Amino acid sequence: MLPSIQWIKSYSREDFSGDLIAGIITAILLVPQGMAFGILAGLPAQTGLYASILPPIVYAIFGTSRTLAVGPVSVAAIMVAQTLASLPETVHPLNAALTMAVLSGGALLIFGCFRFGKVANFMSHSVLSGFTNAAAILIILSQLPNLIGFSKPQHISWQSVTQEIELGFQLNSGITLLIGLLSVVFLVFCTHSLINLLSKLHVPRSTATLISRAAPLGIVCLSAVSVSSFNLESVKVVGSIPAGLPQFELSIPSIEILKLLLIPSILIALIGYVESISIAKTLANRHRQKIDTNQELIALGVANLSAGISGGMPVAGGFSRTMVNYAAGAKTQLAAIITAILVGAVALFFTPLLQHIPKAALAAIIIVAVTKLIDIKGAWKIWRYDRIDGLVLLTTTAAVLFLGIEAGLAIGVGFSLTSLSIRAAKPHVAVMGRVPRTEHFRNILRHDVETWPHLLFIRVDENLTFANVAFLETLTADYLVTNNEVKHIIFVLSSVNIIDSSALEVLERMIETTKELDVTIHLSDVKGPVMDKLKTSHLIELLRPGGVYLSANEAAETLK
Amino acid sequence: MLPSIQWIKSYSREDFSGDLIAGIITAILLVPQGMAFGILAGLPAQTGLYASILPPIVYAIFGTSRTLAVGPVSVAAIMVAQTLASLPETVHPLNAALTMAVLSGGALLIFGCFRFGKVANFMSHSVLSGFTNAAAILIILSQLPNLIGFSKPQHISWQSVTQEIELGFQLNSGITLLIGLLSVVFLVFCTHSLINLLSKLHVPRSTATLISRAAPLGIVCLSAVSVSSFNLESVKVVGSIPAGLPQFELSIPSIEILKLLLIPSILIALIGYVESISIAKTLANRHRQKIDTNQELIALGVANLSAGISGGMPVAGGFSRTMVNYAAGAKTQLAAIITAILVGAVALFFTPLLQHIPKAALAAIIIVAVTKLIDIKGAWKIWRYDRIDGLVLLTTTAAVLFLGIEAGLAIGVGFSLTSLSIRAAKPHVAVMGRVPRTEHFRNILRHDVETWPHLLFIRVDENLTFANVAFLETLTADYLVTNNEVKHIIFVLSSVNIIDSSALEVLERMIETTKELDVTIHLSDVKGPVMDKLKTSHLIELLRPGGVYLSANEAAETLK
């Protein structure tokens, strides 16, 4: 239950130096990012900070990944924002967001208790890519009004956002636009060119990287100082943040509101879980460390619960923050604890400094961060490699953009589940004959084999399910139409691990109908578990006079 | 395009005697059943008759099955009834029903043009069984009010039906109840005991069967004569039916109404198609005849279009009617044409006789007919054979009963698609070694094989997709955690026909992360089509210094 004991036991001095530096660097990144994600979610900026204190500490205790950085993430933030925008006006947004964190946590915990770690398997790579692209676009659209000066996007949808952009240009105060655009330019410069420039000036690479990572903090400080020094009142700022740590409280909304929040919360939980698992696995595999998917459900569940009761928005493992943490040398979750303590100190002592931060600067930080999430190259790679997956990706992106996150995800997951059925619909099936002077049976199309006109050996190279049994039935029936001599059909089931009940039904039907043509069906090479299940049905009795043979050769020797 | 030409060319005198008798017997069954299905759909009784005239003739021309009896069916009728009940009151029910027939026909034709015959594969046997059970229960509930005397069920739903049953008992005229119950008793007697009784009286079996099949017609005649002779005005009857054949006309409803009708119509089309295909295949296989699934889409599509423009409800191939037709000796679709002509004659000349038929008698016919559709034994068989399929069946039944037909079907199909992913989630994976003094590699758990500590051979016995690649990744990673000596992993892909893009992504990730552990990944036994696709990706380059080997043995010889 407490995987952290493992790394605590073997903790060393070298681990600490890595953890300390990584903890500090991640904190420098996290303070502005956390506030930005709070605003992205349509909440007070501090909601993002609070989500960066208790949840990572809780994850450090319960989680199995040593370097996953848990906290507010952009995709969860936009999902919260969309949900809040759809609620009736009487609901307090902050209260709803905290409830969503609790519901997400509860859902993950329940999944964890039932050991549903495999739930991540339902989300294919193409659905996730398609979803991430669409979410990034929605995030950018939602932040454009903040960036260019119009401060109150009411709904987040394609139409209303474009309307608001127009309005924004009309109402726009030039100075906000200036801050926003300068911030974007500065951040892009720091991400792409600063490290190379500093290297040319003989600054050590590690220092250069640190300076580059501090760019968001720099932007936030610079713009806040400018706004307060020059008294720029037309610029929208974060505003006053209550000093001190949040109080542990959560008022429970009505059942009707809970119903509205439940599905989005579960989706946030699942998307966050799938993303977290994927990052955690990648990093763990590099160090022969294990990730326990069920324990991760519990760890992320408790982290979300703690977010909800400590005034934070829903949390997950963030990809870019984890990579920064890892690259900065984090060895264990102590790095995350150090980050959390530093962020906590900021929330405790430095809130007066935060209130002058312009929303435009935070919007710039978000936009620069999520632009990296839009992965056109990856989408093109998927499309080129596999048309079905490409279509799943495109459909998911389009559906999320135009029909909303929930409907879009449902369509994407539905389509990718359907793709399994499409792929299975035409199984590889071989008509076989015997390699002369051996006991081996091979495809008659590829090998020179002996056959017998009254025997038909059919090998099916895939599990028999509702998705493909019709194919087998048609293939066999068509063969019988053109081959009157066949008296025995032997299905060689050496590659079949599952026969579902639809396939069983069709097999029984085939056995009965071929009997009327004086053709007998036999089975061979039936695997143990498949045979066990068949014995619970009437199929074996129905087969008679057909039988079950250990091998195709045994069937041939008996029937030829 | 005209499969009928085949049987017309080879038509013989013996075919005709079979077809004539089958045509007559089916017509005797169809006249009362057609009217009953019309009433079941919430439409005038003649709508069911009209659907029995032109559509079977059209199917006879375009269809590939020689014995499928196309016409009104109970499941389509209840689906029409549910849709009509949900429409705004301003919409004329008959007009909406004809539009649904046209939309169903159009949908099938479009599917046929795109050669989507495989669409039937999405509907698993368990979903269909679960759906049929629920539909039968809904049908019985909807007809109970007619049977016991209360004549106007406004909605068809669990709650309103039970309310109406109570009302019915209050308002119930004793004579209606009597007619209804007597009809049920008589029909049950004719179905279950009459043939045996007549056989004991030395009546030839064929005559006995004919008499038993005529039971519904007998009920209809007897009750109609009673009502008109004794002037029983309190009994609700079919009422006046316009004489003559229906006029070819169809008024097109507004776009909004069309939108409401579209999804239900497509569902009716698909359910009807899947049922028809299943019956058609079973009978065709008995005579080495072929069913072309795409041509069936077109034939049923045109049949539904013809139903819509000739005043009939949506049609499909009916299971029980087809079995009666087949058992009575039908050899070709001429039997269906004879049936259609006879029903047409009734609709043309005998309508005055039909108007006195009590609705209670028709309700009795429906209830006795659909009770056979409730297949508890089949459900139990599925549950015993396979728990997942059993759950799919139960979920579909419950969802259709309590959430309605559309939502229920969507949930059922979604669940059964998910079941493919659940089944695929834990593929059969074997760690392999070489059988001494051979080139064969076998599972180390089952055979006495030689292994090398620095080589790990893993054979995956299933296609690699998003549903199961995580399993392979975890298995490999866990193996590496406990086995430090391994330097080369060889994935033996002899059973892999597909690697989807999620699996590709994970394989690439595994190659990269294991490189950092100084472990190299190789592939062997890659099938041609899989290799072709891999070549369009970067995987082969990423593998280096790992390679692709023709066989596990080649890999072992090179790497050992």
Coordinates of C-alpha atoms in Angstrom, one line a residue, chain A residues 118 120-126 277-279 281-283 285-291 293 326 381-382 384-387 389-390 413-414 416-426 428 440 459 461-463 465-468 470-471 473-474 477-487 495 497-505 508-510 512-514 516-519 527 530 533-538, chain B residues 118 120-126 277-279 281-283 285-291 293 326 381-382 384-387 389-390 413-414 416-426 428 440 459 461-463 465-468 470-471 473-474 477-487 495 497-505 508-510 512-514 516-519 527 530 533-538:
Chain A
K118 CA -6.5 -2.1 -17.4
A120 CA -6.2 2.5 -19.7
N121 CA -6.3 0.0 -22.5
F122 CA -9.5 1.3 -23.8
M123 CA -7.9 4.6 -24.8
S124 CA -5.9 4.0 -27.9
H125 CA -2.9 6.1 -28.9
S126 CA -4.8 7.6 -31.8
I277 CA 0.5 6.0 -16.5
S278 CA 2.0 6.5 -20.0
I279 CA 4.7 8.9 -18.7
K281 CA 5.9 3.7 -17.5
T282 CA 8.3 5.4 -19.9
L283 CA 10.5 6.7 -17.2
N285 CA 11.3 1.4 -17.8
R286 CA 14.5 3.4 -18.2
H287 CA 15.6 2.3 -14.7
R288 CA 14.2 -1.2 -14.4
Q289 CA 11.5 0.2 -12.0
K290 CA 8.0 -1.1 -11.8
I291 CA 4.7 0.8 -12.2
T293 CA -1.3 0.3 -12.6
Y326 CA 13.4 14.1 -14.6
K381 CA 2.8 9.6 -38.9
I382 CA -0.2 7.7 -37.7
R384 CA 0.7 7.2 -43.0
Y385 CA 1.2 4.1 -41.0
D386 CA -2.5 3.1 -40.6
R387 CA -5.5 4.6 -42.3
D389 CA -6.0 4.8 -36.8
G390 CA -5.6 8.0 -38.8
V413 CA -13.3 5.7 -28.0
G414 CA -16.4 4.1 -29.7
S416 CA -11.4 2.9 -31.9
L417 CA -13.3 0.0 -30.2
T418 CA -15.1 -0.5 -33.5
S419 CA -11.7 -0.5 -35.3
L420 CA -10.9 -3.8 -33.4
S421 CA -14.0 -5.3 -34.9
I422 CA -13.2 -3.9 -38.3
R423 CA -9.7 -5.4 -38.2
A424 CA -11.0 -8.7 -36.9
A425 CA -13.7 -8.9 -39.6
K426 CA -11.5 -10.6 -42.1
H428 CA -6.5 -14.9 -41.9
H440 CA 2.9 -31.1 -41.0
R459 CA -7.1 -23.2 -40.3
D461 CA -5.6 -17.7 -37.5
E462 CA -7.6 -15.6 -35.1
N463 CA -10.0 -15.8 -32.2
T465 CA -15.9 -13.9 -32.3
F466 CA -19.0 -12.2 -33.5
A467 CA -16.8 -9.9 -35.5
N468 CA -15.4 -12.6 -37.8
A470 CA -19.7 -14.7 -40.4
F471 CA -16.6 -14.6 -42.6
E473 CA -19.3 -19.3 -42.4
T474 CA -19.5 -17.6 -45.8
A477 CA -20.5 -22.3 -47.5
D478 CA -19.0 -20.8 -50.7
Y479 CA -16.5 -23.6 -50.8
L480 CA -19.2 -26.2 -50.5
V481 CA -21.2 -24.6 -53.3
T482 CA -18.4 -25.2 -55.8
N483 CA -16.9 -28.5 -54.3
N484 CA -19.4 -31.3 -54.3
E485 CA -16.9 -33.9 -53.4
V486 CA -16.2 -32.6 -49.9
K487 CA -17.5 -35.0 -47.2
S495 CA -4.4 -20.3 -33.3
N497 CA -7.8 -18.9 -28.0
I498 CA -11.4 -17.8 -27.7
I499 CA -14.7 -18.9 -29.2
D500 CA -17.3 -16.5 -28.1
S501 CA -21.0 -17.4 -27.9
S502 CA -21.8 -15.8 -31.3
A503 CA -19.2 -17.9 -32.9
L504 CA -20.4 -21.0 -31.0
E505 CA -24.0 -20.3 -32.3
E508 CA -23.6 -25.1 -34.2
R509 CA -25.7 -23.8 -37.1
M510 CA -23.0 -24.9 -39.6
E512 CA -26.5 -28.8 -38.5
T513 CA -26.9 -27.4 -42.0
T514 CA -23.9 -29.3 -43.4
E516 CA -28.2 -32.1 -44.4
L517 CA -25.6 -32.1 -47.2
D518 CA -24.0 -35.2 -45.9
V519 CA -20.9 -33.2 -44.9
K527 CA -6.4 -25.6 -27.1
V530 CA -11.1 -23.6 -25.5
K533 CA -15.5 -24.1 -22.6
L534 CA -16.8 -26.1 -25.5
K535 CA -17.5 -29.0 -23.1
T536 CA -20.0 -26.7 -21.2
S537 CA -21.9 -26.4 -24.5
H538 CA -23.7 -29.0 -26.7
Chain B
K118 CA -20.4 -6.7 -43.1
A120 CA -24.2 -7.3 -39.7
N121 CA -20.9 -8.3 -38.0
F122 CA -21.3 -5.5 -35.4
M123 CA -24.4 -7.1 -34.0
S124 CA -23.3 -10.0 -31.8
H125 CA -25.6 -12.9 -31.1
S126 CA -25.8 -12.0 -27.4
I277 CA -29.5 -12.4 -43.3
S278 CA -29.2 -14.9 -40.5
I279 CA -32.4 -16.8 -41.5
K281 CA -28.0 -18.0 -44.6
T282 CA -29.3 -20.9 -42.5
L283 CA -31.7 -22.0 -45.2
N285 CA -26.6 -23.4 -46.5
R286 CA -28.9 -26.4 -46.4
H287 CA -29.1 -26.4 -50.2
R288 CA -25.6 -25.3 -51.2
Q289 CA -27.1 -21.9 -52.2
K290 CA -25.3 -18.6 -51.9
I291 CA -26.5 -15.5 -50.0
T293 CA -25.0 -9.9 -48.2
Y326 CA -39.9 -23.4 -46.0
K381 CA -27.0 -21.3 -22.4
I382 CA -25.1 -18.1 -23.3
R384 CA -23.3 -20.7 -18.8
Y385 CA -21.0 -20.8 -21.8
D386 CA -19.5 -17.3 -21.5
R387 CA -19.9 -14.8 -18.7
D389 CA -21.5 -12.6 -23.5
G390 CA -24.1 -13.4 -20.8
V413 CA -23.6 -2.8 -29.2
G414 CA -21.1 -0.6 -27.3
S416 CA -20.2 -6.1 -27.1
L417 CA -17.6 -4.1 -29.0
T418 CA -15.9 -3.4 -25.7
S419 CA -16.0 -7.1 -25.0
L420 CA -13.6 -7.6 -28.0
S421 CA -11.2 -5.3 -26.3
I422 CA -11.6 -7.0 -22.9
R423 CA -10.9 -10.4 -24.5
A424 CA -7.9 -9.1 -26.3
A425 CA -6.5 -7.4 -23.2
K426 CA -4.6 -10.4 -22.0
H428 CA -1.4 -15.4 -24.9
H440 CA 12.1 -25.4 -33.3
R459 CA 6.1 -15.1 -28.8
D461 CA -0.1 -15.2 -30.0
E462 CA -2.4 -12.4 -31.0
N463 CA -2.6 -9.2 -33.1
T465 CA -3.4 -3.5 -30.8
F466 CA -4.1 -0.8 -28.2
A467 CA -6.1 -3.3 -26.3
N468 CA -3.2 -5.5 -25.4
A470 CA 0.3 -2.5 -22.6
F471 CA 0.2 -6.1 -21.4
E473 CA 5.0 -3.8 -22.3
T474 CA 4.4 -4.6 -18.6
A477 CA 9.4 -4.6 -18.2
D478 CA 8.7 -6.9 -15.3
Y479 CA 10.9 -9.6 -16.7
L480 CA 13.8 -7.1 -17.1
V481 CA 13.4 -5.9 -13.5
T482 CA 14.1 -9.4 -12.2
N483 CA 16.5 -10.6 -14.9
N484 CA 19.6 -8.4 -15.1
E485 CA 21.5 -10.7 -17.5
V486 CA 19.2 -10.3 -20.4
K487 CA 20.9 -8.3 -23.3
S495 CA 1.0 -15.1 -35.0
N497 CA -1.2 -10.2 -38.5
I498 CA -1.7 -6.6 -37.4
I499 CA 0.3 -4.1 -35.4
D500 CA -1.8 -1.0 -35.0
S501 CA -0.4 2.5 -34.4
S502 CA -0.8 2.3 -30.6
A503 CA 1.2 -0.9 -30.6
L504 CA 3.8 0.7 -32.9
E505 CA 4.1 3.6 -30.5
E508 CA 9.1 2.3 -30.3
R509 CA 9.0 3.5 -26.7
M510 CA 10.2 0.0 -25.5
E512 CA 14.2 3.4 -26.8
T513 CA 13.9 2.8 -23.1
T514 CA 15.6 -0.7 -23.2
E516 CA 19.2 2.9 -22.0
L517 CA 19.5 -0.4 -20.1
D518 CA 21.9 -1.8 -22.8
V519 CA 19.2 -4.2 -23.9
K527 CA 4.7 -11.7 -41.7
V530 CA 3.1 -6.6 -41.2
K533 CA 3.6 -1.6 -42.9
L534 CA 6.5 -1.5 -40.5
K535 CA 8.7 -0.3 -43.3
T536 CA 6.5 2.8 -43.7
S537 CA 7.4 3.7 -40.1
H538 CA 10.7 4.4 -38.4

